Every structure is written in structure tokens, then in C-alpha cells.
Amino acid sequence: MNKNGAKWPCMKNGVSSINENNVEIDRISSLHDDVLTHILSFLSTKEAVQTCILSKRWKNTWATVPVLDIKHNDFLVSGHDCSGDHNEVLRISAARFKRFMTGFLDNRAPTNLDRVCCESRNFEVDASIGWLDRVALLRPLLMDIFISSTNLIYMPDFVFSCSNMQHLSMTVCTGINNTIIRPVSINLPSLKFLELTWVKLHDDFAQKLFMGCPSLERLKLHYCDLYFSGICSEVLKELTLDGCYIWEQMQISCSALISLDMFINLKGVGISLKNMSSVVDFVIKLYGYVSNDVPVLNLFGGLSNVTNLELELTIDVFKV
């Protein structure tokens, strides 16, 4: 009590308080909708949806949260439910993930998303991921996607047509051949950061990428098969080719590039750099096994402003 004999408000579990008439007040539920959705954005999407059972006030609050954060591990089942069969555990959990995602998209308000962080593992014969198209239609600013499958994945096109997306990171792991990404078109005018891992990219992808992403400043490719002959951009500032296989003679021409980091297998072809006077950090590690002629390498032309240089070259030549 205070000096006038009135009771001080008493917090109960950080959620409720007791007023002067000893009536419990739900303080969180009385907050404005925008505040509640902001609070729920710090939870996983599964946890946010589960709040719908708290009261009528919470029934649809999750449906306007601007974040989709969902992982396959959120739906794992006990091995005891499947007679200890590990593959059956994975299939059931994948089916649960798919049902949840369908229900989420069917019942969510059609408002835009700020952020999508999704980890999906597909163990069905049908390796389609149509739900990703539906997520892309919600116009997220950031997408961070990890997809694992025992089959080849067929990538939907809408992911590459989000006009306001600024950040896209995508890993596609099939355990066999890298998945080919070949959208009909690329229209990502706001994209500044692109990261792709374990995919196969052909020449038409590179052409569409730099035409459809006029704001792209950072490009990172990890363990990709590259079947294109050039990377040409006037706005790209950071380029990373990590563990990639280059299957075509490649020329890199990026007049605004500041950082270039390459760890690549040349597969018997060469690489040349052009218009690279703005590069400050230059790290290049080349390796490969070639027959007869050593590939043509033109790596230092115009590198007048480099302050950090690392070079490692390991190429074995076999005469045939």
C-alpha cells in the first residue's frame, strides 16, 4: 500500500495486474494491435499462431504479424510414433510442415511481409514447393530460404519478381546434382543483396540477373556450377564466388567493385578481370585439373588501388 492506504498495482507473471477493486487486468491484451503484432514478431510463426487459443482478443492477432519464421524442426515427431523408423519420422514431419504452411497462407491477412526465414525439408516424391510462390506474393523485403530434398527441386518464378525485395538468400540442397535456377524473367529492382548456394546457373540467368537487378550491390555464390561467360555490372560493390565450379571462360567487369573474393575450380577454362580499378580487397584462390594447355588468366590488369591482396594458385596439368 502507498501512504494513503491504496494498493500499488501488482504485476502477475509480467502479464496481468490487480486494480484497486482486486480485479485482475490483462495488460498485454489491452495493448494496441500494432504493439501486439510487434511483440509476436519475435516469436517463431508456429508459436505466434498458437497464441490464438489465449482469448478472443488473440484469435486473429497472429494473422497480421509481418514476419514468417518457420523451420522444419518445429514439426519433428517422436521416433516412438513411427516404430523408430527415421525416414518415416522425416516424412511425417515434412507433411506436418506442408499442412501448417498451407493453413497459414489460407488464413493469414493479405498484408505484406517484412521478413521471411524458412527452412523446409521435402522427403516426398513430389518436390514442388508451390507455397514459396504464395509467400513471394506477400512481397517480403527479406527472404532467407533453406530447402532440402531427396529429389530435384523445381524453383517457382515469383520469387524473382518481388518488386520491393531488398535481400534474398537461398540454399537448395538435394544431395545429388545442383538444382537449376532458370526463371522466365527476373524483376527485382530493389534487390541489393543476393546469396545463392548449391545451385546451377546458366548464361541466361546471368543476363537476366544484371538486367533485372539494377540496384544489386552484393552478390555471393557458394558451391554453385557456373555455366555463364561473364559478370558485368556498374553498381556491384562486393562479389564472392566461394567453392564454385566455372565451366565457361569467364570475364568479370565491374567498375564499382570494392571487394572481390574468389575460391573457384576453373575446370580447364580461364578467367579475366576488366574495369577493376576500384577494387580494394582482392582475395583469389584458383584450383583445378586441366589437360594440355593451362587456362588463360588475366587477373591483375587495372588493379591500381588494391590494399589487401591474397593469391593462391593450384593447377595440375596432365598431358594427353
PDB file of C-alpha atoms in Angstrom:
ATOM      1  CA  MET A   1       0.000   0.000   0.000  1.00  0.00           C
ATOM      2  CA  ASN A   2       1.021   3.592  -0.508  1.00  0.00           C
ATOM      3  CA  LYS A   3       0.917   6.240   2.204  1.00  0.00           C
ATOM      4  CA  ASN A   4      -2.777   6.876   1.514  1.00  0.00           C
ATOM      5  CA  GLY A   5      -3.672   3.243   2.077  1.00  0.00           C
ATOM      6  CA  ALA A   6      -4.292   2.453  -1.609  1.00  0.00           C
ATOM      7  CA  LYS A   7      -2.889  -0.731  -3.100  1.00  0.00           C
ATOM      8  CA  TRP A   8       0.017  -0.495  -5.534  1.00  0.00           C
ATOM      9  CA  PRO A   9      -0.577  -2.255  -8.881  1.00  0.00           C
ATOM     10  CA  CYS A  10       0.861  -5.731  -8.624  1.00  0.00           C
ATOM     11  CA  MET A  11       2.309  -7.442 -11.691  1.00  0.00           C
ATOM     12  CA  LYS A  12       1.445 -11.091 -12.065  1.00  0.00           C
ATOM     13  CA  ASN A  13       3.853 -13.026 -14.294  1.00  0.00           C
ATOM     14  CA  GLY A  14       4.591  -9.769 -16.107  1.00  0.00           C
ATOM     15  CA  VAL A  15       1.207 -10.002 -17.863  1.00  0.00           C
ATOM     16  CA  SER A  16      -1.616  -9.034 -15.509  1.00  0.00           C
ATOM     17  CA  SER A  17      -2.143  -6.579 -12.692  1.00  0.00           C
ATOM     18  CA  ILE A  18      -4.643  -6.156  -9.867  1.00  0.00           C
ATOM     19  CA  ASN A  19      -6.637  -2.939  -9.725  1.00  0.00           C
ATOM     20  CA  GLU A  20      -7.951  -1.275  -6.572  1.00  0.00           C
ATOM     21  CA  ASN A  21     -11.086  -3.444  -6.699  1.00  0.00           C
ATOM     22  CA  ASN A  22      -8.976  -6.628  -6.767  1.00  0.00           C
ATOM     23  CA  VAL A  23      -9.994  -7.276 -10.398  1.00  0.00           C
ATOM     24  CA  GLU A  24      -7.280  -8.859 -12.488  1.00  0.00           C
ATOM     25  CA  ILE A  25      -6.478  -6.889 -15.630  1.00  0.00           C
ATOM     26  CA  ASP A  26      -4.857  -8.450 -18.707  1.00  0.00           C
ATOM     27  CA  ARG A  27      -2.477  -5.616 -19.568  1.00  0.00           C
ATOM     28  CA  ILE A  28      -0.905  -7.182 -22.654  1.00  0.00           C
ATOM     29  CA  SER A  29      -4.244  -7.949 -24.321  1.00  0.00           C
ATOM     30  CA  SER A  30      -5.245  -4.314 -23.883  1.00  0.00           C
ATOM     31  CA  LEU A  31      -2.297  -3.094 -25.944  1.00  0.00           C
ATOM     32  CA  HIS A  32      -2.816  -1.673 -29.421  1.00  0.00           C
ATOM     33  CA  ASP A  33      -2.811  -4.156 -32.324  1.00  0.00           C
ATOM     34  CA  ASP A  34       0.425  -2.756 -33.753  1.00  0.00           C
ATOM     35  CA  VAL A  35       2.188  -3.318 -30.427  1.00  0.00           C
ATOM     36  CA  LEU A  36       0.905  -6.889 -30.150  1.00  0.00           C
ATOM     37  CA  THR A  37       1.989  -7.819 -33.671  1.00  0.00           C
ATOM     38  CA  HIS A  38       5.400  -6.313 -32.967  1.00  0.00           C
ATOM     39  CA  ILE A  39       5.713  -8.493 -29.851  1.00  0.00           C
ATOM     40  CA  LEU A  40       4.633 -11.611 -31.770  1.00  0.00           C
ATOM     41  CA  SER A  41       7.217 -10.900 -34.473  1.00  0.00           C
ATOM     42  CA  PHE A  42       9.911 -12.009 -32.012  1.00  0.00           C
ATOM     43  CA  LEU A  43       8.350 -15.485 -31.790  1.00  0.00           C
ATOM     44  CA  SER A  44       8.521 -18.259 -34.345  1.00  0.00           C
ATOM     45  CA  THR A  45       5.489 -18.350 -36.622  1.00  0.00           C
ATOM     46  CA  LYS A  46       4.286 -21.588 -35.047  1.00  0.00           C
ATOM     47  CA  GLU A  47       4.415 -20.010 -31.582  1.00  0.00           C
ATOM     48  CA  ALA A  48       2.676 -16.866 -32.824  1.00  0.00           C
ATOM     49  CA  VAL A  49      -0.184 -18.894 -34.327  1.00  0.00           C
ATOM     50  CA  GLN A  50      -0.585 -20.824 -31.077  1.00  0.00           C
ATOM     51  CA  THR A  51      -1.485 -17.598 -29.241  1.00  0.00           C
ATOM     52  CA  CYS A  52      -4.896 -17.736 -30.972  1.00  0.00           C
ATOM     53  CA  ILE A  53      -6.145 -20.010 -28.159  1.00  0.00           C
ATOM     54  CA  LEU A  54      -5.468 -17.462 -25.399  1.00  0.00           C
ATOM     55  CA  SER A  55      -8.693 -15.488 -25.832  1.00  0.00           C
ATOM     56  CA  LYS A  56     -10.969 -13.921 -28.439  1.00  0.00           C
ATOM     57  CA  ARG A  57      -8.668 -10.893 -28.382  1.00  0.00           C
ATOM     58  CA  TRP A  58      -5.798 -13.055 -29.622  1.00  0.00           C
ATOM     59  CA  LYS A  59      -7.720 -15.151 -32.149  1.00  0.00           C
ATOM     60  CA  ASN A  60      -6.549 -13.334 -35.276  1.00  0.00           C
ATOM     61  CA  THR A  61      -3.652 -11.239 -33.992  1.00  0.00           C
ATOM     62  CA  TRP A  62      -1.058 -13.613 -35.493  1.00  0.00           C
ATOM     63  CA  ALA A  63      -2.551 -13.112 -38.965  1.00  0.00           C
ATOM     64  CA  THR A  64      -1.043  -9.635 -39.370  1.00  0.00           C
ATOM     65  CA  VAL A  65       2.433 -10.314 -37.986  1.00  0.00           C
ATOM     66  CA  PRO A  66       4.852  -9.110 -40.720  1.00  0.00           C
ATOM     67  CA  VAL A  67       7.301 -11.970 -40.158  1.00  0.00           C
ATOM     68  CA  LEU A  68       7.286 -15.583 -41.352  1.00  0.00           C
ATOM     69  CA  ASP A  69       9.809 -17.582 -39.309  1.00  0.00           C
ATOM     70  CA  ILE A  70       9.308 -21.315 -39.700  1.00  0.00           C
ATOM     71  CA  LYS A  71      11.603 -24.344 -39.533  1.00  0.00           C
ATOM     72  CA  HIS A  72      11.167 -27.988 -40.340  1.00  0.00           C
ATOM     73  CA  ASN A  73      12.442 -28.931 -36.871  1.00  0.00           C
ATOM     74  CA  ASP A  74       9.381 -27.236 -35.358  1.00  0.00           C
ATOM     75  CA  PHE A  75       7.341 -30.175 -36.672  1.00  0.00           C
ATOM     76  CA  LEU A  76       9.529 -33.145 -35.794  1.00  0.00           C
ATOM     77  CA  VAL A  77       7.698 -36.120 -34.357  1.00  0.00           C
ATOM     78  CA  SER A  78       8.906 -38.653 -31.814  1.00  0.00           C
ATOM     79  CA  GLY A  79      10.556 -41.753 -33.171  1.00  0.00           C
ATOM     80  CA  HIS A  80       8.272 -43.783 -30.943  1.00  0.00           C
ATOM     81  CA  ASP A  81       5.334 -42.639 -33.084  1.00  0.00           C
ATOM     82  CA  CYS A  82       6.888 -44.263 -36.145  1.00  0.00           C
ATOM     83  CA  SER A  83       8.332 -47.500 -34.749  1.00  0.00           C
ATOM     84  CA  GLY A  84      11.759 -45.908 -34.692  1.00  0.00           C
ATOM     85  CA  ASP A  85      11.869 -45.537 -38.495  1.00  0.00           C
ATOM     86  CA  HIS A  86      13.971 -42.403 -39.075  1.00  0.00           C
ATOM     87  CA  ASN A  87      12.787 -41.923 -42.666  1.00  0.00           C
ATOM     88  CA  GLU A  88       9.172 -42.172 -41.551  1.00  0.00           C
ATOM     89  CA  VAL A  89       9.837 -39.518 -38.899  1.00  0.00           C
ATOM     90  CA  LEU A  90      11.179 -37.206 -41.574  1.00  0.00           C
ATOM     91  CA  ARG A  91       8.265 -37.826 -43.942  1.00  0.00           C
ATOM     92  CA  ILE A  92       5.646 -37.208 -41.263  1.00  0.00           C
ATOM     93  CA  SER A  93       7.334 -34.025 -40.059  1.00  0.00           C
ATOM     94  CA  ALA A  94       7.603 -32.800 -43.672  1.00  0.00           C
ATOM     95  CA  ALA A  95       3.882 -33.440 -44.165  1.00  0.00           C
ATOM     96  CA  ARG A  96       3.106 -31.513 -40.961  1.00  0.00           C
ATOM     97  CA  PHE A  97       5.212 -28.611 -42.196  1.00  0.00           C
ATOM     98  CA  LYS A  98       3.346 -28.567 -45.524  1.00  0.00           C
ATOM     99  CA  ARG A  99      -0.092 -28.679 -43.856  1.00  0.00           C
ATOM    100  CA  PHE A 100       0.847 -25.881 -41.462  1.00  0.00           C
ATOM    101  CA  MET A 101       2.196 -23.707 -44.264  1.00  0.00           C
ATOM    102  CA  THR A 102      -0.966 -24.229 -46.323  1.00  0.00           C
ATOM    103  CA  GLY A 103      -3.188 -23.359 -43.357  1.00  0.00           C
ATOM    104  CA  PHE A 104      -1.071 -20.336 -42.507  1.00  0.00           C
ATOM    105  CA  LEU A 105      -1.287 -18.934 -46.026  1.00  0.00           C
ATOM    106  CA  ASP A 106      -5.003 -19.727 -46.357  1.00  0.00           C
ATOM    107  CA  ASN A 107      -5.892 -17.843 -43.164  1.00  0.00           C
ATOM    108  CA  ARG A 108      -3.350 -15.042 -42.997  1.00  0.00           C
ATOM    109  CA  ALA A 109      -4.343 -11.471 -43.755  1.00  0.00           C
ATOM    110  CA  PRO A 110      -3.110 -10.363 -47.217  1.00  0.00           C
ATOM    111  CA  THR A 111      -0.689  -7.815 -45.770  1.00  0.00           C
ATOM    112  CA  ASN A 112       2.932  -7.555 -46.842  1.00  0.00           C
ATOM    113  CA  LEU A 113       5.761  -9.319 -45.037  1.00  0.00           C
ATOM    114  CA  ASP A 114       8.915  -7.651 -43.790  1.00  0.00           C
ATOM    115  CA  ARG A 115      10.949 -10.804 -43.309  1.00  0.00           C
ATOM    116  CA  VAL A 116      10.781 -14.485 -44.316  1.00  0.00           C
ATOM    117  CA  CYS A 117      13.091 -17.030 -42.706  1.00  0.00           C
ATOM    118  CA  CYS A 118      12.124 -20.523 -43.769  1.00  0.00           C
ATOM    119  CA  GLU A 119      13.789 -23.929 -43.530  1.00  0.00           C
ATOM    120  CA  SER A 120      11.975 -26.683 -45.411  1.00  0.00           C
ATOM    121  CA  ARG A 121      12.910 -30.338 -45.830  1.00  0.00           C
ATOM    122  CA  ASN A 122      10.996 -32.227 -48.509  1.00  0.00           C
ATOM    123  CA  PHE A 123      11.037 -36.022 -48.449  1.00  0.00           C
ATOM    124  CA  GLU A 124       8.157 -36.659 -50.832  1.00  0.00           C
ATOM    125  CA  VAL A 125       8.302 -37.796 -54.455  1.00  0.00           C
ATOM    126  CA  ASP A 126       6.609 -34.521 -55.413  1.00  0.00           C
ATOM    127  CA  ALA A 127       9.369 -31.986 -54.847  1.00  0.00           C
ATOM    128  CA  SER A 128       7.273 -28.961 -55.789  1.00  0.00           C
ATOM    129  CA  ILE A 129       7.341 -26.017 -53.396  1.00  0.00           C
ATOM    130  CA  GLY A 130       4.366 -24.035 -54.595  1.00  0.00           C
ATOM    131  CA  TRP A 131       3.968 -22.482 -51.148  1.00  0.00           C
ATOM    132  CA  LEU A 132       7.083 -20.429 -51.883  1.00  0.00           C
ATOM    133  CA  ASP A 133       5.267 -18.674 -54.730  1.00  0.00           C
ATOM    134  CA  ARG A 134       2.426 -17.791 -52.353  1.00  0.00           C
ATOM    135  CA  VAL A 135       4.906 -16.402 -49.826  1.00  0.00           C
ATOM    136  CA  ALA A 136       6.569 -14.312 -52.546  1.00  0.00           C
ATOM    137  CA  LEU A 137       3.178 -12.792 -53.423  1.00  0.00           C
ATOM    138  CA  LEU A 138       3.169 -11.223 -49.921  1.00  0.00           C
ATOM    139  CA  ARG A 139       6.032  -9.001 -51.138  1.00  0.00           C
ATOM    140  CA  PRO A 140       8.648  -9.615 -48.423  1.00  0.00           C
ATOM    141  CA  LEU A 141      11.554  -7.209 -48.053  1.00  0.00           C
ATOM    142  CA  LEU A 142      13.890 -10.002 -46.948  1.00  0.00           C
ATOM    143  CA  MET A 143      13.841 -13.712 -47.767  1.00  0.00           C
ATOM    144  CA  ASP A 144      16.217 -16.261 -46.246  1.00  0.00           C
ATOM    145  CA  ILE A 145      15.289 -19.712 -47.580  1.00  0.00           C
ATOM    146  CA  PHE A 146      16.840 -23.149 -46.964  1.00  0.00           C
ATOM    147  CA  ILE A 147      15.302 -26.054 -48.890  1.00  0.00           C
ATOM    148  CA  SER A 148      16.474 -29.652 -48.576  1.00  0.00           C
ATOM    149  CA  SER A 149      15.061 -32.503 -50.624  1.00  0.00           C
ATOM    150  CA  THR A 150      15.815 -36.059 -51.693  1.00  0.00           C
ATOM    151  CA  ASN A 151      14.625 -35.073 -55.176  1.00  0.00           C
ATOM    152  CA  LEU A 152      15.373 -32.311 -57.624  1.00  0.00           C
ATOM    153  CA  ILE A 153      13.606 -29.069 -56.765  1.00  0.00           C
ATOM    154  CA  TYR A 154      11.628 -27.044 -59.285  1.00  0.00           C
ATOM    155  CA  MET A 155      12.036 -23.430 -58.281  1.00  0.00           C
ATOM    156  CA  PRO A 156       8.980 -21.163 -58.682  1.00  0.00           C
ATOM    157  CA  ASP A 157       9.318 -17.946 -60.661  1.00  0.00           C
ATOM    158  CA  PHE A 158       7.518 -15.443 -58.433  1.00  0.00           C
ATOM    159  CA  VAL A 159      10.469 -15.369 -56.034  1.00  0.00           C
ATOM    160  CA  PHE A 160      12.364 -13.489 -58.745  1.00  0.00           C
ATOM    161  CA  SER A 161       9.598 -10.953 -59.338  1.00  0.00           C
ATOM    162  CA  CYS A 162       9.201  -9.197 -55.977  1.00  0.00           C
ATOM    163  CA  SER A 163       9.401  -5.515 -56.790  1.00  0.00           C
ATOM    164  CA  ASN A 164      10.266  -4.394 -53.246  1.00  0.00           C
ATOM    165  CA  MET A 165      12.559  -7.244 -52.121  1.00  0.00           C
ATOM    166  CA  GLN A 166      15.926  -5.971 -50.927  1.00  0.00           C
ATOM    167  CA  HIS A 167      17.605  -9.136 -49.605  1.00  0.00           C
ATOM    168  CA  LEU A 168      17.400 -12.695 -50.986  1.00  0.00           C
ATOM    169  CA  SER A 169      19.375 -15.632 -49.621  1.00  0.00           C
ATOM    170  CA  MET A 170      18.556 -19.104 -50.937  1.00  0.00           C
ATOM    171  CA  THR A 171      20.146 -22.506 -50.294  1.00  0.00           C
ATOM    172  CA  VAL A 172      18.889 -25.548 -52.204  1.00  0.00           C
ATOM    173  CA  CYS A 173      20.329 -28.877 -51.031  1.00  0.00           C
ATOM    174  CA  THR A 174      19.272 -32.029 -52.896  1.00  0.00           C
ATOM    175  CA  GLY A 175      22.223 -34.317 -52.158  1.00  0.00           C
ATOM    176  CA  ILE A 176      22.528 -35.089 -55.881  1.00  0.00           C
ATOM    177  CA  ASN A 177      23.019 -32.677 -58.778  1.00  0.00           C
ATOM    178  CA  ASN A 178      22.725 -28.972 -58.083  1.00  0.00           C
ATOM    179  CA  THR A 179      19.280 -27.564 -58.818  1.00  0.00           C
ATOM    180  CA  ILE A 180      18.990 -25.444 -61.949  1.00  0.00           C
ATOM    181  CA  ILE A 181      17.569 -21.988 -61.360  1.00  0.00           C
ATOM    182  CA  ARG A 182      16.215 -20.650 -64.626  1.00  0.00           C
ATOM    183  CA  PRO A 183      13.293 -18.250 -64.107  1.00  0.00           C
ATOM    184  CA  VAL A 184      11.374 -16.976 -67.113  1.00  0.00           C
ATOM    185  CA  SER A 185      12.345 -13.454 -66.083  1.00  0.00           C
ATOM    186  CA  ILE A 186      13.959 -11.591 -63.203  1.00  0.00           C
ATOM    187  CA  ASN A 187      12.430  -8.365 -61.941  1.00  0.00           C
ATOM    188  CA  LEU A 188      13.948  -7.354 -58.607  1.00  0.00           C
ATOM    189  CA  PRO A 189      14.506  -3.602 -58.959  1.00  0.00           C
ATOM    190  CA  SER A 190      15.058  -3.033 -55.213  1.00  0.00           C
ATOM    191  CA  LEU A 191      17.354  -6.009 -54.580  1.00  0.00           C
ATOM    192  CA  LYS A 192      20.687  -5.044 -53.014  1.00  0.00           C
ATOM    193  CA  PHE A 193      21.903  -8.419 -51.701  1.00  0.00           C
ATOM    194  CA  LEU A 194      21.712 -11.845 -53.370  1.00  0.00           C
ATOM    195  CA  GLU A 195      23.182 -15.069 -51.986  1.00  0.00           C
ATOM    196  CA  LEU A 196      22.732 -18.464 -53.680  1.00  0.00           C
ATOM    197  CA  THR A 197      24.108 -21.801 -52.502  1.00  0.00           C
ATOM    198  CA  TRP A 198      24.285 -25.216 -54.236  1.00  0.00           C
ATOM    199  CA  VAL A 199      22.560 -24.228 -57.457  1.00  0.00           C
ATOM    200  CA  LYS A 200      23.348 -24.428 -61.166  1.00  0.00           C
ATOM    201  CA  LEU A 201      23.279 -21.161 -63.136  1.00  0.00           C
ATOM    202  CA  HIS A 202      23.364 -20.796 -66.909  1.00  0.00           C
ATOM    203  CA  ASP A 203      24.208 -17.866 -69.144  1.00  0.00           C
ATOM    204  CA  ASP A 204      20.626 -16.699 -69.496  1.00  0.00           C
ATOM    205  CA  PHE A 205      20.376 -16.389 -65.698  1.00  0.00           C
ATOM    206  CA  ALA A 206      23.382 -14.058 -65.519  1.00  0.00           C
ATOM    207  CA  GLN A 207      21.996 -11.864 -68.295  1.00  0.00           C
ATOM    208  CA  LYS A 208      18.555 -11.646 -66.700  1.00  0.00           C
ATOM    209  CA  LEU A 209      20.065 -11.058 -63.254  1.00  0.00           C
ATOM    210  CA  PHE A 210      22.005  -7.915 -64.059  1.00  0.00           C
ATOM    211  CA  MET A 211      19.253  -6.541 -66.288  1.00  0.00           C
ATOM    212  CA  GLY A 212      16.542  -7.202 -63.699  1.00  0.00           C
ATOM    213  CA  CYS A 213      18.506  -6.139 -60.607  1.00  0.00           C
ATOM    214  CA  PRO A 214      19.755  -2.599 -61.299  1.00  0.00           C
ATOM    215  CA  SER A 215      20.406  -1.953 -57.581  1.00  0.00           C
ATOM    216  CA  LEU A 216      22.339  -5.151 -56.798  1.00  0.00           C
ATOM    217  CA  GLU A 217      25.411  -4.257 -54.718  1.00  0.00           C
ATOM    218  CA  ARG A 218      26.388  -7.586 -53.106  1.00  0.00           C
ATOM    219  CA  LEU A 219      26.458 -10.973 -54.857  1.00  0.00           C
ATOM    220  CA  LYS A 220      27.543 -14.179 -53.112  1.00  0.00           C
ATOM    221  CA  LEU A 221      27.578 -17.576 -54.812  1.00  0.00           C
ATOM    222  CA  HIS A 222      28.557 -20.654 -52.779  1.00  0.00           C
ATOM    223  CA  TYR A 223      29.306 -24.102 -54.250  1.00  0.00           C
ATOM    224  CA  CYS A 224      27.488 -23.287 -57.476  1.00  0.00           C
ATOM    225  CA  ASP A 225      28.007 -24.624 -61.013  1.00  0.00           C
ATOM    226  CA  LEU A 226      28.510 -21.556 -63.203  1.00  0.00           C
ATOM    227  CA  TYR A 227      27.786 -22.005 -66.896  1.00  0.00           C
ATOM    228  CA  PHE A 228      27.930 -18.344 -67.870  1.00  0.00           C
ATOM    229  CA  SER A 229      30.705 -16.347 -69.500  1.00  0.00           C
ATOM    230  CA  GLY A 230      30.540 -13.028 -67.747  1.00  0.00           C
ATOM    231  CA  ILE A 231      29.672 -10.949 -64.717  1.00  0.00           C
ATOM    232  CA  CYS A 232      29.146  -7.367 -65.810  1.00  0.00           C
ATOM    233  CA  SER A 233      27.766  -4.615 -63.585  1.00  0.00           C
ATOM    234  CA  GLU A 234      28.260  -0.908 -62.987  1.00  0.00           C
ATOM    235  CA  VAL A 235      26.782  -0.961 -59.452  1.00  0.00           C
ATOM    236  CA  LEU A 236      28.063  -4.211 -57.892  1.00  0.00           C
ATOM    237  CA  LYS A 237      30.367  -3.458 -54.942  1.00  0.00           C
ATOM    238  CA  GLU A 238      31.028  -6.891 -53.426  1.00  0.00           C
ATOM    239  CA  LEU A 239      31.440 -10.208 -55.272  1.00  0.00           C
ATOM    240  CA  THR A 240      32.086 -13.587 -53.638  1.00  0.00           C
ATOM    241  CA  LEU A 241      32.494 -16.849 -55.565  1.00  0.00           C
ATOM    242  CA  ASP A 242      33.086 -19.468 -52.885  1.00  0.00           C
ATOM    243  CA  GLY A 243      33.775 -23.091 -53.839  1.00  0.00           C
ATOM    244  CA  CYS A 244      32.193 -22.577 -57.263  1.00  0.00           C
ATOM    245  CA  TYR A 245      32.926 -24.528 -60.454  1.00  0.00           C
ATOM    246  CA  ILE A 246      33.457 -22.391 -63.558  1.00  0.00           C
ATOM    247  CA  TRP A 247      32.609 -24.268 -66.758  1.00  0.00           C
ATOM    248  CA  GLU A 248      32.918 -21.397 -69.248  1.00  0.00           C
ATOM    249  CA  GLN A 249      35.687 -18.920 -69.997  1.00  0.00           C
ATOM    250  CA  MET A 250      34.637 -16.028 -67.755  1.00  0.00           C
ATOM    251  CA  GLN A 251      35.225 -12.290 -67.781  1.00  0.00           C
ATOM    252  CA  ILE A 252      34.394 -10.154 -64.758  1.00  0.00           C
ATOM    253  CA  SER A 253      33.872  -6.467 -65.462  1.00  0.00           C
ATOM    254  CA  CYS A 254      32.560  -4.409 -62.544  1.00  0.00           C
ATOM    255  CA  SER A 255      33.640  -0.774 -62.462  1.00  0.00           C
ATOM    256  CA  ALA A 256      32.262  -0.072 -58.947  1.00  0.00           C
ATOM    257  CA  LEU A 257      33.549  -3.270 -57.312  1.00  0.00           C
ATOM    258  CA  ILE A 258      35.367  -2.767 -53.996  1.00  0.00           C
ATOM    259  CA  SER A 259      35.717  -6.335 -52.696  1.00  0.00           C
ATOM    260  CA  LEU A 260      36.412  -9.457 -54.776  1.00  0.00           C
ATOM    261  CA  ASP A 261      36.735 -12.851 -53.068  1.00  0.00           C
ATOM    262  CA  MET A 262      37.056 -15.948 -55.281  1.00  0.00           C
ATOM    263  CA  PHE A 263      37.738 -19.573 -54.375  1.00  0.00           C
ATOM    264  CA  ILE A 264      36.941 -21.429 -57.568  1.00  0.00           C
ATOM    265  CA  ASN A 265      37.626 -24.536 -59.640  1.00  0.00           C
ATOM    266  CA  LEU A 266      38.389 -23.485 -63.207  1.00  0.00           C
ATOM    267  CA  LYS A 267      37.523 -26.870 -64.796  1.00  0.00           C
ATOM    268  CA  GLY A 268      40.092 -26.206 -67.512  1.00  0.00           C
ATOM    269  CA  VAL A 269      38.816 -22.752 -68.520  1.00  0.00           C
ATOM    270  CA  GLY A 270      40.251 -19.333 -67.832  1.00  0.00           C
ATOM    271  CA  ILE A 271      39.176 -16.130 -66.160  1.00  0.00           C
ATOM    272  CA  SER A 272      39.955 -12.465 -66.791  1.00  0.00           C
ATOM    273  CA  LEU A 273      39.254  -9.233 -64.926  1.00  0.00           C
ATOM    274  CA  LYS A 274      38.391  -5.936 -66.578  1.00  0.00           C
ATOM    275  CA  ASN A 275      37.495  -2.439 -65.309  1.00  0.00           C
ATOM    276  CA  MET A 276      38.502  -3.299 -61.744  1.00  0.00           C
ATOM    277  CA  SER A 277      40.399  -0.152 -60.683  1.00  0.00           C
ATOM    278  CA  SER A 278      38.049   0.441 -57.728  1.00  0.00           C
ATOM    279  CA  VAL A 279      38.870  -2.913 -56.059  1.00  0.00           C
ATOM    280  CA  VAL A 280      40.480  -2.519 -52.629  1.00  0.00           C
ATOM    281  CA  ASP A 281      40.219  -6.048 -51.178  1.00  0.00           C
ATOM    282  CA  PHE A 282      41.276  -8.829 -53.567  1.00  0.00           C
ATOM    283  CA  VAL A 283      41.355 -12.460 -52.461  1.00  0.00           C
ATOM    284  CA  ILE A 284      41.630 -15.124 -55.148  1.00  0.00           C
ATOM    285  CA  LYS A 285      42.252 -18.862 -54.816  1.00  0.00           C
ATOM    286  CA  LEU A 286      42.162 -20.884 -58.012  1.00  0.00           C
ATOM    287  CA  TYR A 287      42.480 -24.639 -58.326  1.00  0.00           C
ATOM    288  CA  GLY A 288      41.736 -27.312 -60.916  1.00  0.00           C
ATOM    289  CA  TYR A 289      42.972 -30.194 -63.011  1.00  0.00           C
ATOM    290  CA  VAL A 290      43.408 -29.485 -66.700  1.00  0.00           C
ATOM    291  CA  SER A 291      44.820 -31.281 -69.720  1.00  0.00           C
ATOM    292  CA  ASN A 292      47.333 -29.894 -72.201  1.00  0.00           C
ATOM    293  CA  ASP A 293      47.060 -26.082 -72.140  1.00  0.00           C
ATOM    294  CA  VAL A 294      46.986 -24.065 -68.942  1.00  0.00           C
ATOM    295  CA  PRO A 295      43.896 -21.798 -68.892  1.00  0.00           C
ATOM    296  CA  VAL A 296      44.409 -18.136 -69.721  1.00  0.00           C
ATOM    297  CA  LEU A 297      44.397 -16.000 -66.578  1.00  0.00           C
ATOM    298  CA  ASN A 298      44.276 -12.209 -66.677  1.00  0.00           C
ATOM    299  CA  LEU A 299      43.927 -11.229 -63.037  1.00  0.00           C
ATOM    300  CA  PHE A 300      45.881  -8.060 -62.353  1.00  0.00           C
ATOM    301  CA  GLY A 301      45.066  -5.629 -65.134  1.00  0.00           C
ATOM    302  CA  GLY A 302      43.899  -2.326 -63.675  1.00  0.00           C
ATOM    303  CA  LEU A 303      44.162  -3.324 -60.002  1.00  0.00           C
ATOM    304  CA  SER A 304      45.775   0.004 -59.096  1.00  0.00           C
ATOM    305  CA  ASN A 305      44.046   0.649 -55.750  1.00  0.00           C
ATOM    306  CA  VAL A 306      44.293  -2.755 -54.051  1.00  0.00           C
ATOM    307  CA  THR A 307      45.391  -2.518 -50.407  1.00  0.00           C
ATOM    308  CA  ASN A 308      44.725  -6.154 -49.436  1.00  0.00           C
ATOM    309  CA  LEU A 309      45.885  -8.875 -51.835  1.00  0.00           C
ATOM    310  CA  GLU A 310      45.814 -12.660 -51.331  1.00  0.00           C
ATOM    311  CA  LEU A 311      46.634 -15.053 -54.156  1.00  0.00           C
ATOM    312  CA  GLU A 312      46.729 -18.851 -54.204  1.00  0.00           C
ATOM    313  CA  LEU A 313      47.013 -20.859 -57.424  1.00  0.00           C
ATOM    314  CA  THR A 314      46.959 -24.653 -57.625  1.00  0.00           C
ATOM    315  CA  ILE A 315      46.532 -26.074 -61.133  1.00  0.00           C
ATOM    316  CA  ASP A 316      47.752 -29.511 -62.148  1.00  0.00           C
ATOM    317  CA  VAL A 317      48.330 -30.065 -65.884  1.00  0.00           C
ATOM    318  CA  PHE A 318      48.031 -33.516 -67.440  1.00  0.00           C
ATOM    319  CA  LYS A 319      49.439 -34.033 -70.937  1.00  0.00           C
ATOM    320  CA  VAL A 320      47.318 -36.223 -73.223  1.00  0.00           C
TER     321      VAL A 320
END
